[in-house]
mmCIF file of C-alpha atoms in Angstrom:
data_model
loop_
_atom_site.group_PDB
_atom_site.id
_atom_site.type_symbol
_atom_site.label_atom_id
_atom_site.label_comp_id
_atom_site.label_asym_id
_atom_site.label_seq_id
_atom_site.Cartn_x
_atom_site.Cartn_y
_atom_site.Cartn_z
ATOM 1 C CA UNK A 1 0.000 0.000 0.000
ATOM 2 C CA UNK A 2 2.753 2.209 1.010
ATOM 3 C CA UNK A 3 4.762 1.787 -2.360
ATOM 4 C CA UNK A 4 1.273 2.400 -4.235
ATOM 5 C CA UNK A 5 1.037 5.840 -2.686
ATOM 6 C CA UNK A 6 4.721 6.592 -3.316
ATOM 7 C CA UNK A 7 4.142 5.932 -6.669
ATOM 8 C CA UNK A 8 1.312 7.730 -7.289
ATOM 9 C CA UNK A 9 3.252 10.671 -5.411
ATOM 10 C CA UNK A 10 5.750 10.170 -7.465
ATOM 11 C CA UNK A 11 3.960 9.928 -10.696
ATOM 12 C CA UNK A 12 1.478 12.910 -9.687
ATOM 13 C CA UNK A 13 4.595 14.713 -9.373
ATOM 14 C CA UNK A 14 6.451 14.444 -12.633
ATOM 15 C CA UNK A 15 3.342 15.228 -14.097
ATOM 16 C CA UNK A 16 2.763 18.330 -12.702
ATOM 17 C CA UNK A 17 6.438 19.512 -13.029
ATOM 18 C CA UNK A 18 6.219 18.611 -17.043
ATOM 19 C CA UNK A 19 2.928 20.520 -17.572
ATOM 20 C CA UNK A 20 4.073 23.064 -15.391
ATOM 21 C CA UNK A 21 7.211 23.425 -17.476
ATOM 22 C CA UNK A 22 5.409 23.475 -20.579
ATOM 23 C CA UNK A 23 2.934 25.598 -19.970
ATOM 24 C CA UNK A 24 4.707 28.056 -18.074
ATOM 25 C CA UNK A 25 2.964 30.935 -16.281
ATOM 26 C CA UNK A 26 5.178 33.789 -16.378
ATOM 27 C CA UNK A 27 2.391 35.945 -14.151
ATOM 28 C CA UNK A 28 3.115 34.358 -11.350
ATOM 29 C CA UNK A 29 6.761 35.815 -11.292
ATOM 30 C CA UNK A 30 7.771 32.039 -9.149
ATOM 31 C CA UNK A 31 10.658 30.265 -9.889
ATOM 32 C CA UNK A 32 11.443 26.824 -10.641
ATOM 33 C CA UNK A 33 13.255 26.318 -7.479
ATOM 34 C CA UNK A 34 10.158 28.119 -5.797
ATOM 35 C CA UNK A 35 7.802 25.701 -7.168
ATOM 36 C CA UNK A 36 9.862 22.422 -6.691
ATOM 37 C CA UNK A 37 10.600 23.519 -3.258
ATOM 38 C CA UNK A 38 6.382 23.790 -2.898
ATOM 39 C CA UNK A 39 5.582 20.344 -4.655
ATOM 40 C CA UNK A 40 7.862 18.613 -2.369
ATOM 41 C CA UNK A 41 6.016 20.196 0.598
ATOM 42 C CA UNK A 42 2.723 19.644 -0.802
ATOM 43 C CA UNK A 43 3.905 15.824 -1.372
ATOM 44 C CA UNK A 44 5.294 15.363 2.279
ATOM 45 C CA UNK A 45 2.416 17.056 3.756
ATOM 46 C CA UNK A 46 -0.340 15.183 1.827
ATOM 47 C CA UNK A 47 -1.504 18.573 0.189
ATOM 48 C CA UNK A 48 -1.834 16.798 -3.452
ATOM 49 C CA UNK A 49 -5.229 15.376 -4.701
ATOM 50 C CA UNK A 50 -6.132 11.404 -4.101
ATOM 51 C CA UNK A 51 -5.880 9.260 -7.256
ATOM 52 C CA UNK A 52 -9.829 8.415 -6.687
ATOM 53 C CA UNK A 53 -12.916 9.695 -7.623
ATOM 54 C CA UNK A 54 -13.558 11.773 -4.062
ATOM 55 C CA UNK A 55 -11.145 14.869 -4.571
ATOM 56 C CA UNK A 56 -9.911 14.554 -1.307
ATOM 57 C CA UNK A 57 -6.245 15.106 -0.409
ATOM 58 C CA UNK A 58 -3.841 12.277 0.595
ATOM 59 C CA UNK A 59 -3.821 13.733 3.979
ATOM 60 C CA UNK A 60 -7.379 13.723 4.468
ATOM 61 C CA UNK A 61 -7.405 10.121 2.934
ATOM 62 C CA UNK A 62 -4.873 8.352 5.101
ATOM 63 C CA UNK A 63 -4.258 11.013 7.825
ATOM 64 C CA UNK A 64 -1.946 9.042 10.002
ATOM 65 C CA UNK A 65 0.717 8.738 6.594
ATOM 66 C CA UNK A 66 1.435 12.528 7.210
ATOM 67 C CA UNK A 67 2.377 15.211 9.825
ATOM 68 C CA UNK A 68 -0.199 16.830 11.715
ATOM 69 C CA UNK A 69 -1.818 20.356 10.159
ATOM 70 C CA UNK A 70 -0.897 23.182 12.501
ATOM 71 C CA UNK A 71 -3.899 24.252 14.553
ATOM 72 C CA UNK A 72 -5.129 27.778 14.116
ATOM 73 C CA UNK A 73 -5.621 29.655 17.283
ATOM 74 C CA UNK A 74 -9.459 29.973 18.152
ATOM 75 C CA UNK A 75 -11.488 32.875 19.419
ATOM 76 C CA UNK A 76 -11.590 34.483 22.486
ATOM 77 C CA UNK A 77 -14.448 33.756 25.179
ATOM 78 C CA UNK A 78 -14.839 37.798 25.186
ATOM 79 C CA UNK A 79 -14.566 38.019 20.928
ATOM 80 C CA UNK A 80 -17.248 35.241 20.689
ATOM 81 C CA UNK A 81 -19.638 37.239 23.112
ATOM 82 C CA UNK A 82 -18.898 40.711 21.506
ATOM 83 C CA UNK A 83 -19.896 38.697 17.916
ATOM 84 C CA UNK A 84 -23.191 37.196 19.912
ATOM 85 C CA UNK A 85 -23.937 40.371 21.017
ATOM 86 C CA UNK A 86 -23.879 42.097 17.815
ATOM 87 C CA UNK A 87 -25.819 39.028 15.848
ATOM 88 C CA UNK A 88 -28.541 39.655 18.442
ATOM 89 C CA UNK A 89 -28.813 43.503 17.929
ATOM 90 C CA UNK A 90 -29.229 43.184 14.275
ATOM 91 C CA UNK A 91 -31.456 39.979 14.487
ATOM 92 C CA UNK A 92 -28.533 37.890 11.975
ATOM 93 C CA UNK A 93 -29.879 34.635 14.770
ATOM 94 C CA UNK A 94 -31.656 31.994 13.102
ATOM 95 C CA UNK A 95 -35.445 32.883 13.696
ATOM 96 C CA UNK A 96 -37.531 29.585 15.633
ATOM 97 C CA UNK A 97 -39.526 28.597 12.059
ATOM 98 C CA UNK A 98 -38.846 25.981 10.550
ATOM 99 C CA UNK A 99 -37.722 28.034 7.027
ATOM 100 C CA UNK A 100 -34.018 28.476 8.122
ATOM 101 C CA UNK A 101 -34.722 32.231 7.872
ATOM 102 C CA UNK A 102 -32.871 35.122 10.002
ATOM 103 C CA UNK A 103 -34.626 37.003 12.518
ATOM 104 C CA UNK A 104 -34.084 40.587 10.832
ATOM 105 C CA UNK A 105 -35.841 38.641 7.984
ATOM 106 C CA UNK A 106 -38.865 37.249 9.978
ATOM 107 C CA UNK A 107 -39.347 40.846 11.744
ATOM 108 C CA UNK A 108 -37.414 43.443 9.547
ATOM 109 C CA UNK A 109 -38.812 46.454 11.279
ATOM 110 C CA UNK A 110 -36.893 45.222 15.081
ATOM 111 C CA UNK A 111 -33.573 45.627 13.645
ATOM 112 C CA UNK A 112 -31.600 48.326 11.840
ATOM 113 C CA UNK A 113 -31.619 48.059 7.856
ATOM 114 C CA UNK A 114 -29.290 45.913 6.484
ATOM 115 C CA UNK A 115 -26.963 48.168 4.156
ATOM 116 C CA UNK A 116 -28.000 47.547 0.024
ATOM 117 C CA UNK A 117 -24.707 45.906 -1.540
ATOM 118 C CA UNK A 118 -24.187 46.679 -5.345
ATOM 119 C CA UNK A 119 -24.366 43.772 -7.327
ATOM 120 C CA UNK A 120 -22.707 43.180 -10.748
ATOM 121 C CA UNK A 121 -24.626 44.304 -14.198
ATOM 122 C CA UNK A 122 -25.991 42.079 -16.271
ATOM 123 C CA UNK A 123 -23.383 42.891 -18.772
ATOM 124 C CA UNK A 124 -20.514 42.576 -16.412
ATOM 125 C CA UNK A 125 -22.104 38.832 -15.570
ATOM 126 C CA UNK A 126 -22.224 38.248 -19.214
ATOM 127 C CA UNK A 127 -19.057 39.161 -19.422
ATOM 128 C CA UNK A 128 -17.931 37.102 -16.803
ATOM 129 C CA UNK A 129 -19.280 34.065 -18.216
ATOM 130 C CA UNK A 130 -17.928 34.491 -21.729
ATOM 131 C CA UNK A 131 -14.627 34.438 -20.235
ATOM 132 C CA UNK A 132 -15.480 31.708 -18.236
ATOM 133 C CA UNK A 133 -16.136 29.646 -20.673
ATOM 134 C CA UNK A 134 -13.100 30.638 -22.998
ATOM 135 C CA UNK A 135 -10.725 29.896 -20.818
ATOM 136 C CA UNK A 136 -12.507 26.571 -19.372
ATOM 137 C CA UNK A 137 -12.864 28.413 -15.980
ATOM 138 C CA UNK A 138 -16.114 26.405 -15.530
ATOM 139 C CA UNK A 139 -16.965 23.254 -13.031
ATOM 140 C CA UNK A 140 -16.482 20.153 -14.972
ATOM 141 C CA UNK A 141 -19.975 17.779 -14.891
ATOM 142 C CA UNK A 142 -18.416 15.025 -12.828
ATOM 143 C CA UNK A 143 -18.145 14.080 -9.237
ATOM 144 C CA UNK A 144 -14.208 15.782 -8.551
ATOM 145 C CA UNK A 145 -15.429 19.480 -8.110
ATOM 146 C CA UNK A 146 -12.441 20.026 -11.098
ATOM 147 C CA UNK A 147 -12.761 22.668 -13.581
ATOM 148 C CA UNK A 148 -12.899 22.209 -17.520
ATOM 149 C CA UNK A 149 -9.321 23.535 -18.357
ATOM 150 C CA UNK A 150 -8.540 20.688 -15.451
ATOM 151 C CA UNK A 151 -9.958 18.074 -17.193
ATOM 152 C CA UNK A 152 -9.602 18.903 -21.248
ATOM 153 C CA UNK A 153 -6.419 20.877 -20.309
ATOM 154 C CA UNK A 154 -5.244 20.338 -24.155
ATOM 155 C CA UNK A 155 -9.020 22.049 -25.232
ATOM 156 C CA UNK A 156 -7.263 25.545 -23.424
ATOM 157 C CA UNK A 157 -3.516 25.349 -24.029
ATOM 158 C CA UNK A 158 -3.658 28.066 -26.383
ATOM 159 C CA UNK A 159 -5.467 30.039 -23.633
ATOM 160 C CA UNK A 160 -2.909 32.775 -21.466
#
């Protein structure tokens, strides 16, 4: 099992080194030592995708294969009542019907107005799109969550 894993590893790896080395992104301004030195992290710390049909990392498949992640510190006792305290003056609390909704949306008139965010034009969503789809920036219809330029990457080569 453990020589299975290597190899995929292993093979996962020369694959993205070649691809990366032919279709180099100069945007990025990394280097090649830069980017070896992060695909050998990613490969000792199990931060590479499972050769399987769940898109899971290797870490989150066989966890005990791989160092620890580092925990991030949690909140306060005083941040997390300041944060209650505020969701209860402007009713964002889940209201006690059954339709999920908030409180400021059950009773809108108890709490202050929410402030109107700007949303994109239709244009700039058209927009949007047609880039989208040029550049294959679009969920692939399968079960891996990976985008179309992921899967057909030779249908958007020609695509900087």
């Amino acid at each position: 099992m453990m020589k299975r894993t290597y190899f995929t590893a292993i093979a996962l790896a020369a694959t993205l080194a070649g691809g990366q080395a032919i279709a180099a992104d100069t945007s990025t301004g990394k280097t090649r030592d830069q980017v070896k030195a992060e695909l050998v992290e990613a490969v000792r710390t199990g931060n590479i995708r499972a050769q399987d049909e769940s898109g899971r990392m290797l870490n989150e498949v066989n966890p005990s294969q791989y160092p620890a992640q580092a925990v991030t510190e949690g909140k306060t006792r005083a941040q997390v009542v300041a944060e209650l305290a505020e969701a209860v003056r402007t009713g964002n609390i889940v209201g006690n019907d059954k339709t999920g909704r908030m409180l400021n949306e059950i009773n809108p008139s108890l709490y202050p107005a929410q402030p109107e965010t700007q949303g994109n034009t239709r244009a700039e969503v058209r927009a949007e799109l047609a880039e989208a789809i040029r550049t294959g920036n679009m969920p692939a219809n399968d079960e891996t969550g990976r985008m179309l330029n992921e899967v057909n990457p030779s249908q958007y080569d020609h695509i900087s």
